[in-house]
Structure formats: structure tokens, C-alpha cells
Amino acid sequence: MTADTITAADIRINARWLIPIEPSGAVLEHQAVIIQGTRIAAILPIPDADREVHAREVIDLPDHVVMPGLINMHGHAAMSLFRGLADDLPLMSWLNDHIWPAEGRFVSEQFIADGTQLAMAEMLRTGTTTFSDMYFFPEIVAQIAHDSGMRAQVCFPLLDFPTVWGAGPEEYLSKGEALINTWKDSSYIMPAIGPHAPYTVSDAPLVEARELSEKTGARLQIHLHETAFEVADAIETRGQRPAERLAALGVLGTNTQCVHMTQVSDQDISLLADSGAHVIHCPESNLKLASGLCPAHRLWQEGVNLALGTDGAASNNDLDLFGEARTAAMVAKAVANDASALTAHQALQMATLNGAKALGRDHELGSLVAGKLADIIAIDLSDPFIQPVYDPASHLVYSNHGRAVSHSWINGVPQVQDGRLTRIDVPDLMLRVEDWGGKIRAQQAS
Ligand SMILES: [Zn+2]
């Protein structure tokens, strides 16, 4: 659709700056984004829009950057209720002594509903419009996200051992297939398969997961090479690096999203690049748990699609993807020993278009291009902490934090207006969160 064909639009956003992500590195000024229904109808200079477009609603954003909504490609949303519960601990002690016992005690359908909504409130306020989740009761996560109009990849958990959601691999897979069948035609919900990690899922269920992915087209997301211990232990017990084992099982492919990848050999990079698997980089979780450092710059140079995730709020401890982009850019420079590694524009692309690629939806998400879905955010640069403005892309990555997000739309529907959430009842949510906080605090004290 071109501007010539537009006479009546639903929404017109007048932006001081526009970072469309495509073309790469572009920063435009004084542009109007025209939304019709759920899609972007056109992007054109404001004077042209004045002449050609009659919009039902005009939103002037004179101090703002407008860009595609962020895509947070890895997390465990409901773990927001465990934010700050156990800090300053290495991964295995954090999991075995704190997180898994707390999950055993508290995770229920209501916990998932309230924790997911808390995470969504934080993500929406900080610019995320699509998130990926891997946690228990995925059918509840899908319903909650759908009902709030937020886009989500919902990975059902798959492990060798029983949890609150299932007795073992057969039950996880059959419930997971039902989840896929329920949501496979949804624009908002992308059901997916979430084998937890190579050290918690044996070969047979991994192969069944691959077969389910092939049959349904569902993506497969797995924690992979998170720590040096994981890789060393796999070599000792199986004689193979985990990525090598996944490749041998046929699990590495264009539908596969590998989360973390802090330990990467030349052979691992070849496996990733040749298979077309995606890497989800979660630098803050890796730093906080001292898991290791993903060589993001090198992976990017080798042609691996690199997207960005926060991981859960228990190991980050926030879900602000702008903060994550800043950390990713900084860590990439330190790891590469090169200040030009992973530029601000590349960090923004990781947080948007590369996430859409990992989801297989880059034809309709991840950049501001006519015809794509209207998942759009605006960031207010008028605050003193972000002045003066020479290069808005630099500010978004190096000076900003997500709280400067003032507006967001998903499918053309407003989600944040002047910093306020439109579709989540925050006071009611806070009552439920405080109730959980009280219960968990009491348990910790006893
Ligand atoms: Zn994780």
C-alpha cells in the first residue's frame, strides 16, 4: 500500500524521530506512521501526511523516537514473583537450593496467572510487545497474554522428571501438542516446544520434540551451553558437547532457538551457522549467575541470527529489554576487545527484527515497514537524563532505560498511553502481587 491509496486511516503517529530498523541503521526525522486496522499502512513525511491522510486519531510525539516494539525472546514470566528472592548465588545452587524448592511450594495455576501478568505489565511499560515464555501451565500464560492483547511465544516445558504440570515426557508432549492445536492459528500466541536443557531431557523425548516441531511447524527453544560445567559434564558422561548431541539428534535447525550459548567452540559455531539455528543472548542473567559470556560479536559475524532475552526476573532482576540491549552492547565490546563490536543499531536490531526472525515472523514483525503488523513503541527523549540528543539510536541503547517508553501499540491497539497501561488493572494486580509476596516471605522466615 502506498500513501496514494490512503485517504482515511485509523491512527496517525507524528514522530520527531523514526528508527524503522529496516533499512539497517536508518534514523528518519518528522515522519508520520499511518495505521489502518492491525497493520502499518504507510510511513511518510509529516507534510505529505498533512496533505494526503485523514486519520481518525492523531498522536503528536514531538520529543519522541518511534520504533518497532521490542521482542524479548527468552524468559520465565511468572518467576517475576520470585524477583530478588535468591541473589548472589551460582546457577546450580540458585536452582537446587532456592528456585526449585520455591517453585515446588508455590507454583500453581493462580501463581502463573498473577506472575505472568506482573511480568507483562513490566514488559509493556518498558517497550516489549512480544515475549517468549518457558514455564509451567503454558495454557494459562497463553490465555492471559491473549486476553491482554500481547504477543507471546509460549513454550511448553519438557523434562525427564515430574513437575507440577506433568508426570514425565509423555504427558508434557501430549499436553503440549494440545496447546499447539489450540493456538496454532492465532496471530497473538505462538505455541512452541520448550525442552528445558540437554542435561534435563534425554534423547528419546528430544527426538519426539523434533518430530512434533516438524509436524506442526512449532518452534523449539532450549537452554544450551549455559555454563562451562554443563559442557564439561556432557563431554565426561556422554563424550559429546551438548550442541553436537543436539545436531546428531536432528534437533538443531531453522526452527530451533538456543538460549545462552556462553561456551562456544569453533565447531559449535559451524553447527549453529550451518543448521540455521538461532541464538538467544541473555547477557544479564549470564553475568549475574556468573555463567559465562556469549561471544555475540563473533556469532553475528559468522552469520548466526542473534536475538535478545532477559531470562526470568529471578536471575536478572528486571525485564527491561532496553537495559539488556545496553548490557549486550557493552559485554560484546569487552569480549571482543573491540569498542566497535555490536553497535547501538545492531543492539536495537537484536531486540526487534532478529527476534522476529527467530520466531519465523520477520515478514510481519520486527521493523516499521508498510504492510507489517502495527507493533510500535514510542520513547520520550525530553527528560534531562537523555539530553541533549545527537543520535537517538545511541541514546536508546546507552543512555535510556525502558521507563522512558511513553506509548505502545500491538496490532494497532494501544497498550501504553503516556506511560500508563491501558489493558492491565495495575492497582488490582498489585494487591495480588503483595499477597504472594506475603506468603513467600512467611515461608522464607519459617
Ligand atoms: Zn531461562
Tab-separated table of C-alpha atoms in Angstrom, residues 87-317:
chain	number	residue	atom	x	y	z
A	87	ASP	CA	20.646	-13.438	44.725
A	88	ASP	CA	24.424	-13.671	44.589
A	89	LEU	CA	24.454	-17.448	44.057
A	90	PRO	CA	25.910	-19.654	41.281
A	91	LEU	CA	23.458	-21.330	38.882
A	92	MET	CA	23.261	-24.840	40.336
A	93	SER	CA	22.966	-23.702	43.963
A	94	TRP	CA	20.480	-20.994	42.903
A	95	LEU	CA	18.365	-23.649	41.146
A	96	ASN	CA	18.745	-26.622	43.518
A	97	ASP	CA	18.642	-24.844	46.882
A	98	HIS	CA	16.322	-21.930	46.191
A	99	ILE	CA	14.354	-21.710	42.961
A	100	TRP	CA	13.266	-25.325	42.526
A	101	PRO	CA	12.150	-25.667	46.199
A	102	ALA	CA	10.228	-22.363	45.980
A	103	GLU	CA	8.618	-23.474	42.740
A	104	GLY	CA	7.640	-26.786	44.343
A	105	ARG	CA	5.910	-24.926	47.160
A	106	PHE	CA	4.217	-22.075	45.366
A	107	VAL	CA	3.707	-22.662	41.643
A	108	SER	CA	0.014	-23.166	40.914
A	109	GLU	CA	-2.389	-22.010	38.234
A	110	GLN	CA	-3.102	-18.786	40.161
A	111	PHE	CA	0.626	-18.154	40.745
A	112	ILE	CA	1.211	-18.447	36.991
A	113	ALA	CA	-1.696	-16.151	36.164
A	114	ASP	CA	-0.637	-13.411	38.599
A	115	GLY	CA	3.114	-13.720	37.969
A	116	THR	CA	2.674	-13.648	34.207
A	117	GLN	CA	0.522	-10.553	34.430
A	118	LEU	CA	3.135	-8.848	36.623
A	119	ALA	CA	5.795	-9.656	34.019
A	120	MET	CA	3.593	-8.417	31.192
A	121	ALA	CA	2.959	-5.128	32.996
A	122	GLU	CA	6.707	-4.573	33.350
A	123	MET	CA	7.492	-5.626	29.783
A	124	LEU	CA	4.786	-3.455	28.242
A	125	ARG	CA	5.892	-0.438	30.299
A	126	THR	CA	9.468	-0.877	29.085
A	127	GLY	CA	8.734	-1.338	25.381
A	128	THR	CA	8.301	-5.063	24.833
A	129	THR	CA	5.358	-6.022	22.625
A	130	THR	CA	6.238	-9.703	22.080
A	131	PHE	CA	7.737	-12.018	24.673
A	132	SER	CA	8.755	-15.637	24.826
A	133	ASP	CA	7.877	-17.716	27.862
A	134	MET	CA	9.003	-21.136	29.044
A	135	TYR	CA	7.239	-22.173	32.213
A	136	PHE	CA	4.576	-24.330	33.832
A	137	PHE	CA	0.870	-24.128	32.928
A	138	PRO	CA	1.566	-22.667	29.478
A	139	GLU	CA	-2.138	-22.829	28.629
A	140	ILE	CA	-2.721	-20.161	31.306
A	141	VAL	CA	0.148	-17.994	30.028
A	142	ALA	CA	-1.306	-18.201	26.516
A	143	GLN	CA	-4.770	-17.221	27.693
A	144	ILE	CA	-3.534	-14.314	29.853
A	145	ALA	CA	-1.345	-12.896	27.069
A	146	HIS	CA	-4.106	-13.321	24.512
A	147	ASP	CA	-6.702	-11.641	26.734
A	148	SER	CA	-4.410	-8.627	27.247
A	149	GLY	CA	-3.610	-8.416	23.543
A	150	MET	CA	0.109	-9.080	23.996
A	151	ARG	CA	2.028	-11.239	21.559
A	152	ALA	CA	3.773	-14.275	23.081
A	153	GLN	CA	5.663	-17.343	22.090
A	154	VAL	CA	4.537	-19.826	24.751
A	155	CYS	CA	6.937	-22.771	25.095
A	156	PHE	CA	5.515	-25.720	26.999
A	157	PRO	CA	8.066	-27.313	29.362
A	158	LEU	CA	9.599	-30.696	28.594
A	159	LEU	CA	11.767	-32.501	31.162
A	160	ASP	CA	12.600	-36.092	32.104
A	161	PHE	CA	11.172	-35.737	35.608
A	162	PRO	CA	7.741	-34.894	37.040
A	163	THR	CA	6.737	-31.324	37.891
A	164	VAL	CA	3.569	-29.576	38.927
A	165	TRP	CA	2.476	-29.580	35.243
A	166	GLY	CA	3.108	-33.210	34.290
A	167	ALA	CA	4.351	-36.659	35.287
A	168	GLY	CA	7.017	-37.019	32.606
A	169	PRO	CA	7.861	-36.597	28.912
A	170	GLU	CA	4.768	-38.356	27.555
A	171	GLU	CA	2.384	-36.138	29.477
A	172	TYR	CA	4.331	-32.947	28.683
A	173	LEU	CA	4.325	-33.815	24.984
A	174	SER	CA	0.643	-34.729	24.803
A	175	LYS	CA	-0.442	-31.627	26.739
A	176	GLY	CA	1.972	-29.595	24.621
A	177	GLU	CA	0.501	-30.879	21.386
A	178	ALA	CA	-2.939	-29.881	22.631
A	179	LEU	CA	-1.579	-26.383	23.354
A	180	ILE	CA	-0.193	-26.179	19.818
A	181	ASN	CA	-3.519	-27.272	18.327
A	182	THR	CA	-5.428	-24.712	20.394
A	183	TRP	CA	-3.315	-21.714	19.361
A	184	LYS	CA	-1.733	-22.590	16.021
A	185	ASP	CA	-3.877	-20.126	14.052
A	186	SER	CA	-3.566	-17.211	16.497
A	187	SER	CA	-1.811	-14.005	15.499
A	188	TYR	CA	-1.021	-13.257	19.147
A	189	ILE	CA	0.017	-16.623	20.558
A	190	MET	CA	2.803	-18.740	19.070
A	191	PRO	CA	2.775	-22.111	20.851
A	192	ALA	CA	6.228	-23.704	20.983
A	193	ILE	CA	8.179	-26.598	22.445
A	194	GLY	CA	10.466	-25.944	25.427
A	195	PRO	CA	12.818	-28.827	26.240
A	196	HIS	CA	14.464	-27.345	29.341
A	197	ALA	CA	18.120	-28.215	28.634
A	198	PRO	CA	20.253	-31.102	27.332
A	199	TYR	CA	21.061	-32.153	30.916
A	200	THR	CA	17.374	-32.450	31.903
A	201	VAL	CA	15.966	-34.066	28.730
A	202	SER	CA	17.154	-37.417	27.353
A	203	ASP	CA	17.452	-38.430	23.719
A	204	ALA	CA	14.044	-40.032	23.162
A	205	PRO	CA	11.943	-37.011	24.243
A	206	LEU	CA	14.287	-34.678	22.344
A	207	VAL	CA	13.627	-36.664	19.170
A	208	GLU	CA	9.880	-36.621	19.887
A	209	ALA	CA	10.104	-32.847	20.369
A	210	ARG	CA	11.814	-32.534	16.996
A	211	GLU	CA	9.126	-34.677	15.357
A	212	LEU	CA	6.386	-32.549	16.914
A	213	SER	CA	8.129	-29.421	15.624
A	214	GLU	CA	8.366	-30.912	12.128
A	215	LYS	CA	4.733	-31.980	12.182
A	216	THR	CA	3.276	-28.695	13.454
A	217	GLY	CA	5.841	-26.033	12.499
A	218	ALA	CA	6.114	-25.045	16.182
A	219	ARG	CA	9.462	-23.548	17.220
A	220	LEU	CA	11.684	-25.319	19.705
A	221	GLN	CA	13.523	-23.350	22.416
A	222	ILE	CA	16.190	-24.888	24.674
A	223	HIS	CA	18.733	-23.618	27.223
A	224	LEU	CA	22.054	-24.630	25.659
A	225	HIS	CA	25.701	-24.272	26.734
A	226	GLU	CA	24.651	-22.033	29.610
A	227	THR	CA	27.701	-22.869	31.756
A	228	ALA	CA	31.156	-24.399	31.365
A	229	PHE	CA	30.066	-27.100	33.816
A	230	GLU	CA	27.216	-28.173	31.509
A	231	VAL	CA	29.595	-28.657	28.590
A	232	ALA	CA	32.361	-30.354	30.628
A	233	ASP	CA	29.853	-32.687	32.286
A	234	ALA	CA	28.347	-33.686	28.907
A	235	ILE	CA	31.785	-34.448	27.494
A	236	GLU	CA	32.588	-36.563	30.530
A	237	THR	CA	29.331	-38.511	30.708
A	238	ARG	CA	28.397	-38.752	27.014
A	239	GLY	CA	31.612	-37.963	25.169
A	240	GLN	CA	29.864	-35.173	23.268
A	241	ARG	CA	29.346	-31.447	23.560
A	242	PRO	CA	25.606	-30.707	24.033
A	243	ALA	CA	25.306	-28.850	20.703
A	244	GLU	CA	26.945	-31.780	18.960
A	245	ARG	CA	24.448	-34.157	20.562
A	246	LEU	CA	21.502	-31.990	19.509
A	247	ALA	CA	22.835	-31.848	15.947
A	248	ALA	CA	23.195	-35.645	15.888
A	249	LEU	CA	19.580	-35.975	17.065
A	250	GLY	CA	18.450	-33.598	14.317
A	251	VAL	CA	17.299	-31.047	16.875
A	252	LEU	CA	19.383	-28.101	15.580
A	253	GLY	CA	17.590	-26.422	12.682
A	254	THR	CA	15.946	-23.202	11.493
A	255	ASN	CA	13.091	-23.787	13.968
A	256	THR	CA	15.471	-24.071	16.927
A	257	GLN	CA	16.259	-21.255	19.373
A	258	CYS	CA	19.352	-21.883	21.528
A	259	VAL	CA	19.311	-19.814	24.703
A	260	HIS	CA	22.582	-18.581	26.297
A	261	MET	CA	25.493	-20.228	24.363
A	262	THR	CA	28.145	-18.836	26.702
A	263	GLN	CA	30.568	-21.673	25.882
A	264	VAL	CA	31.197	-21.768	22.157
A	265	SER	CA	33.885	-23.638	20.207
A	266	ASP	CA	34.667	-23.234	16.506
A	267	GLN	CA	32.778	-26.467	15.904
A	268	ASP	CA	29.731	-25.149	17.812
A	269	ILE	CA	29.710	-22.018	15.652
A	270	SER	CA	29.807	-24.132	12.487
A	271	LEU	CA	26.919	-26.258	13.769
A	272	LEU	CA	24.865	-23.156	14.547
A	273	ALA	CA	25.645	-21.384	11.284
A	274	ASP	CA	25.154	-24.466	9.069
A	275	SER	CA	21.905	-25.512	10.737
A	276	GLY	CA	20.342	-22.027	10.708
A	277	ALA	CA	19.587	-22.305	14.434
A	278	HIS	CA	19.079	-19.026	16.314
A	279	VAL	CA	20.917	-17.886	19.438
A	280	ILE	CA	19.049	-16.052	22.178
A	281	HIS	CA	21.529	-13.933	24.086
A	282	CYS	CA	20.689	-13.183	27.750
A	283	PRO	CA	23.761	-11.292	28.972
A	284	GLU	CA	22.451	-10.018	32.321
A	285	SER	CA	21.379	-13.457	33.530
A	286	ASN	CA	24.745	-14.844	32.374
A	287	LEU	CA	26.573	-12.086	34.261
A	288	LYS	CA	24.513	-12.356	37.439
A	289	LEU	CA	24.823	-16.147	37.663
A	290	ALA	CA	28.470	-15.976	36.506
A	291	SER	CA	27.536	-18.473	33.798
A	292	GLY	CA	29.955	-17.140	31.203
A	293	LEU	CA	29.929	-14.704	28.289
A	294	CYS	CA	28.342	-15.337	24.900
A	295	PRO	CA	30.652	-14.198	22.055
A	296	ALA	CA	27.872	-12.159	20.460
A	297	HIS	CA	30.051	-10.201	18.050
A	298	ARG	CA	31.704	-13.340	16.698
A	299	LEU	CA	28.378	-15.169	16.260
A	300	TRP	CA	26.968	-12.160	14.411
A	301	GLN	CA	29.996	-12.037	12.113
A	302	GLU	CA	29.666	-15.761	11.392
A	303	GLY	CA	26.096	-15.249	10.213
A	304	VAL	CA	24.221	-16.680	13.203
A	305	ASN	CA	20.927	-14.901	13.889
A	306	LEU	CA	21.296	-13.392	17.356
A	307	ALA	CA	18.216	-12.280	19.294
A	308	LEU	CA	17.911	-10.912	22.831
A	309	GLY	CA	16.209	-12.068	26.017
A	310	THR	CA	16.111	-11.029	29.661
A	311	ASP	CA	15.600	-14.519	31.129
A	312	GLY	CA	13.359	-14.596	34.208
A	313	ALA	CA	13.214	-11.777	36.756
A	314	ALA	CA	14.709	-14.091	39.400
A	315	SER	CA	18.074	-14.050	37.598
A	316	ASN	CA	18.243	-10.569	36.049
A	317	ASN	CA	16.335	-8.979	38.062
